[in-house]
mmCIF file of C-alpha atoms in Angstrom:
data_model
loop_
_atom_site.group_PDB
_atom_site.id
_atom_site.type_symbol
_atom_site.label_atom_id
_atom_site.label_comp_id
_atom_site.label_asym_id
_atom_site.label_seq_id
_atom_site.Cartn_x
_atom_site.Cartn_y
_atom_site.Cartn_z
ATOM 1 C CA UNK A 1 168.734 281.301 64.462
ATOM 2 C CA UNK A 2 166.975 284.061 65.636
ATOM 3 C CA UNK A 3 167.810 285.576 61.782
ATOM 4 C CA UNK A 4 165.897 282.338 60.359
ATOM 5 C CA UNK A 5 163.205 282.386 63.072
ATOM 6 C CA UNK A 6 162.344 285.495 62.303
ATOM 7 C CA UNK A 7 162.534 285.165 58.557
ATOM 8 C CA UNK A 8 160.252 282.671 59.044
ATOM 9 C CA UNK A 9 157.690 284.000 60.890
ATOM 10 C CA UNK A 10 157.760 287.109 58.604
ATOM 11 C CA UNK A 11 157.165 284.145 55.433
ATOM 12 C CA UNK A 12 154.494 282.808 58.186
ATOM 13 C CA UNK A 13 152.965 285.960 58.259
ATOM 14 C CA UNK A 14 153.025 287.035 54.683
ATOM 15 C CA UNK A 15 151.804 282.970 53.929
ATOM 16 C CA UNK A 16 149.023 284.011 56.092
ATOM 17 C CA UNK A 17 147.849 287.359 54.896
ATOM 18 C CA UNK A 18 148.368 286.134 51.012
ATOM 19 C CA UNK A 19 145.970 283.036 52.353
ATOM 20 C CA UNK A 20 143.551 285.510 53.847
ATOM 21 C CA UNK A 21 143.309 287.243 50.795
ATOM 22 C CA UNK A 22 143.263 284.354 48.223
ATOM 23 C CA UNK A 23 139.938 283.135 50.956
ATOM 24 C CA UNK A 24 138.187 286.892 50.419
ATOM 25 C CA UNK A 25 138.994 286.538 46.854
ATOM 26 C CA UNK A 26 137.422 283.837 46.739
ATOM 27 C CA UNK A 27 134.473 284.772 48.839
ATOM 28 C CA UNK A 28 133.761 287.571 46.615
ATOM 29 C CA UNK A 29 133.604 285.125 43.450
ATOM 30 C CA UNK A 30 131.204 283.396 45.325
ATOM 31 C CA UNK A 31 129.005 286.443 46.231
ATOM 32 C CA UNK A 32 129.134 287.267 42.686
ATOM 33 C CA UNK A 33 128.784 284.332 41.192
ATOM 34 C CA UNK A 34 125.507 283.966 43.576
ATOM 35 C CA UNK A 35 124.304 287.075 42.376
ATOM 36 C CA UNK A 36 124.772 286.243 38.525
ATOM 37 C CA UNK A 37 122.854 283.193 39.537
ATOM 38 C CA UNK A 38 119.909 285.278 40.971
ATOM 39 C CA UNK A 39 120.010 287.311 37.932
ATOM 40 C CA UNK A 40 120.030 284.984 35.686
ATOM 41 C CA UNK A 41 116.939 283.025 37.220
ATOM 42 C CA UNK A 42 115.165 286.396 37.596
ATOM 43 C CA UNK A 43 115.467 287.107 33.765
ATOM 44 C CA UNK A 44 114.480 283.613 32.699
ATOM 45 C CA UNK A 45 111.589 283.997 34.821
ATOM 46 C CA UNK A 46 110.742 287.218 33.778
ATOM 47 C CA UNK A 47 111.218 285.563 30.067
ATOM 48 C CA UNK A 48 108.818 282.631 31.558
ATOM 49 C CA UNK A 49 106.474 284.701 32.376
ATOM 50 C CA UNK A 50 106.056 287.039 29.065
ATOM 51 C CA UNK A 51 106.267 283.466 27.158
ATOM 52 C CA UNK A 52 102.955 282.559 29.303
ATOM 53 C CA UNK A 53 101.222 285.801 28.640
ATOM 54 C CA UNK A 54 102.069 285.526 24.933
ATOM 55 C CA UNK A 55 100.734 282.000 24.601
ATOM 56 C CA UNK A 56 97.260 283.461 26.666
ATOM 57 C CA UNK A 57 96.808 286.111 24.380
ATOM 58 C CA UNK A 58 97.317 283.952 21.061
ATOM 59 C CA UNK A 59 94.428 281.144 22.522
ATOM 60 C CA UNK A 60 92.545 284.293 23.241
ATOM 61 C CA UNK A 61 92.949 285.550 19.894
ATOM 62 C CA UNK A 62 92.685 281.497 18.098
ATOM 63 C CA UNK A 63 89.187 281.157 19.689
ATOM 64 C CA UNK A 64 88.448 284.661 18.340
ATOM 65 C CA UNK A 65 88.673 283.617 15.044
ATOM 66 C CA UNK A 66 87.792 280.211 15.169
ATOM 67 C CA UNK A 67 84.665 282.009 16.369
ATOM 68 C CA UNK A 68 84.591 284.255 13.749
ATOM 69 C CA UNK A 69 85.497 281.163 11.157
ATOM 70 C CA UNK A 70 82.284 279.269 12.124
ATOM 71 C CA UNK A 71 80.314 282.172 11.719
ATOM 72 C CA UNK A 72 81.463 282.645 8.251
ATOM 73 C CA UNK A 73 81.181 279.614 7.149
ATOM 74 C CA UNK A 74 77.551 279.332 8.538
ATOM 75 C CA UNK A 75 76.608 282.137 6.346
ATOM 76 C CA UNK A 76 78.777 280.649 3.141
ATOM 77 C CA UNK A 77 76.450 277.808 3.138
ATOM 78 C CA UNK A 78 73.563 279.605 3.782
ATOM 79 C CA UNK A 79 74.578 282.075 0.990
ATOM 80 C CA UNK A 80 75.411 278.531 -1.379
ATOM 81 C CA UNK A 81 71.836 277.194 -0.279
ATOM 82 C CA UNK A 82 70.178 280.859 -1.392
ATOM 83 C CA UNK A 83 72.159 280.265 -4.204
ATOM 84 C CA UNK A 84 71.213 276.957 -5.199
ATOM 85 C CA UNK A 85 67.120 277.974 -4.815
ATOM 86 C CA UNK A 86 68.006 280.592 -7.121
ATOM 87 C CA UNK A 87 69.632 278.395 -9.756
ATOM 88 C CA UNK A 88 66.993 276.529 -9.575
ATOM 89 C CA UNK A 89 63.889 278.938 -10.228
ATOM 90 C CA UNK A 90 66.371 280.257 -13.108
ATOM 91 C CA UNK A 91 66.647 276.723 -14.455
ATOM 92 C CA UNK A 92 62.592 276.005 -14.042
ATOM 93 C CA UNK A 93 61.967 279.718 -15.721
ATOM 94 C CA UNK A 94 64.683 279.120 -18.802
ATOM 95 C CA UNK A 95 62.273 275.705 -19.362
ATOM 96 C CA UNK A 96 59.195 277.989 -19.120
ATOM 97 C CA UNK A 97 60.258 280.408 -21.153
ATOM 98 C CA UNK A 98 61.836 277.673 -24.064
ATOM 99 C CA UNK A 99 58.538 276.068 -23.803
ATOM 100 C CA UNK A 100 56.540 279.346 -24.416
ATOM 101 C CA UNK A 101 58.906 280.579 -27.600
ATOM 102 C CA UNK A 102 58.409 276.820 -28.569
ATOM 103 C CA UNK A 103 54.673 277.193 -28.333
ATOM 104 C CA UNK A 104 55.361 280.812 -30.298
ATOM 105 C CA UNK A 105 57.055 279.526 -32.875
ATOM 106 C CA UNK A 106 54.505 276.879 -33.389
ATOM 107 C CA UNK A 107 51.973 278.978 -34.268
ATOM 108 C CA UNK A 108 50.947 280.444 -37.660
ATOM 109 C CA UNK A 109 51.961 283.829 -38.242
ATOM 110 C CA UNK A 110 49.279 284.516 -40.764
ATOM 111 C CA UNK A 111 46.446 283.669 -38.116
ATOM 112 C CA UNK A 112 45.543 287.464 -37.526
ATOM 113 C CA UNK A 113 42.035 286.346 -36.337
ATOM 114 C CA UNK A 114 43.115 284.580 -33.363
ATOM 115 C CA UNK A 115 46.151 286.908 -32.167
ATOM 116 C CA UNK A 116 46.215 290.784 -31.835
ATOM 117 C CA UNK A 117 48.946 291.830 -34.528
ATOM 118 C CA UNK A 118 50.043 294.982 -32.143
ATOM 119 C CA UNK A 119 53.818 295.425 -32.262
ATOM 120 C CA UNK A 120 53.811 296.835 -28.647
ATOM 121 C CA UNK A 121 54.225 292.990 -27.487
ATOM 122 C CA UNK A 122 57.366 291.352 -27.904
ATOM 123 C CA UNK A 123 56.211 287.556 -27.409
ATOM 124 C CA UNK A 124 59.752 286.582 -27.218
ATOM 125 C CA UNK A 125 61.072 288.884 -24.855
ATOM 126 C CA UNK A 126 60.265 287.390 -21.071
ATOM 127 C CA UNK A 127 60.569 290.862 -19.526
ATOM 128 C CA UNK A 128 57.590 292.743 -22.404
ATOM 129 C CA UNK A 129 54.242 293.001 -21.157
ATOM 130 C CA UNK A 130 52.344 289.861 -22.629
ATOM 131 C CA UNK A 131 48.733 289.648 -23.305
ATOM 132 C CA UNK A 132 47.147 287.032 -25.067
ATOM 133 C CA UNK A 133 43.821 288.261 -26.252
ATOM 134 C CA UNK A 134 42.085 287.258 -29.058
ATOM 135 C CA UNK A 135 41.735 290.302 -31.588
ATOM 136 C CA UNK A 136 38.346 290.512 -31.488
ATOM 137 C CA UNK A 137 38.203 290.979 -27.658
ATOM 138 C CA UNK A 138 41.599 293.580 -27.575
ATOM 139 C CA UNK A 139 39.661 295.245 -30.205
ATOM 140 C CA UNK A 140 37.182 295.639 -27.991
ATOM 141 C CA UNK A 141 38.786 296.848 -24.806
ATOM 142 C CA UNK A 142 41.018 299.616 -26.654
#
């Protein structure tokens, strides 16, 4: 018996020592799955916390140019209300100018007496020099 006994307490021992080591085993999967853990909420953070920076800088850089947009379209419709003046005074000169050729072309061309017969005045070009002077009184002044 003493054979078994001590087979048995040798089994006992080596029962022991393999549970002691299966428990530190163990214990060390824990410690490292802890530390994963850590890591893996540290990086997510860290992730976190570039995502919030990002989305800071992007609204920084959206009111920048919704800034910027307001102030171009301010001038675009100041530009488009220049614009439409302008269109205007061209329309009101084009009638001016019509009704001017119109009052030309209305007139005789054989009526020297009335109209100086110079060819240095082109009556239907807006941009010549016009003078209208009798003959008698252009006469005159030259």
């Amino acid at each position: 018996m003493a054979c078994s006994s001590g087979t048995y307490s040798r089994s006992s021992v080596k029962s022991q020592e393999d549970s002691q080591m299966m428990d530190q085993r163990k214990r060390k999967r824990m410690i490292s799955n802890r530390e994963s853990a850590r890591r893996s909420r540290m990086k997510k953070q860290k992730l976190l916390d570039e995502l919030t920076a990002q989305v800071s800088q992007l609204e920084a850089e959206n009111s920048h140019i919704l800034a910027n947009l307001d102030v171009v379209t301010r001038l675009r419709l100041e530009v488009e209300a220049q614009n439409s003046v302008l269109m205007a005074q061209v329309a009101e000169l084009n009638h001016r100018l019509r009704s001017l050729n119109q009052i030309l072309s209305n007139m005789s061309p054989t009526n020297s007496s009335t109209w100086d017969d110079d060819d240095d005045h082109d009556f239907f070009n807006p941009w010549s020099e016009m003078t209208f002077l009798p003959s008698s009184q252009n006469h005159s002044n030259h």
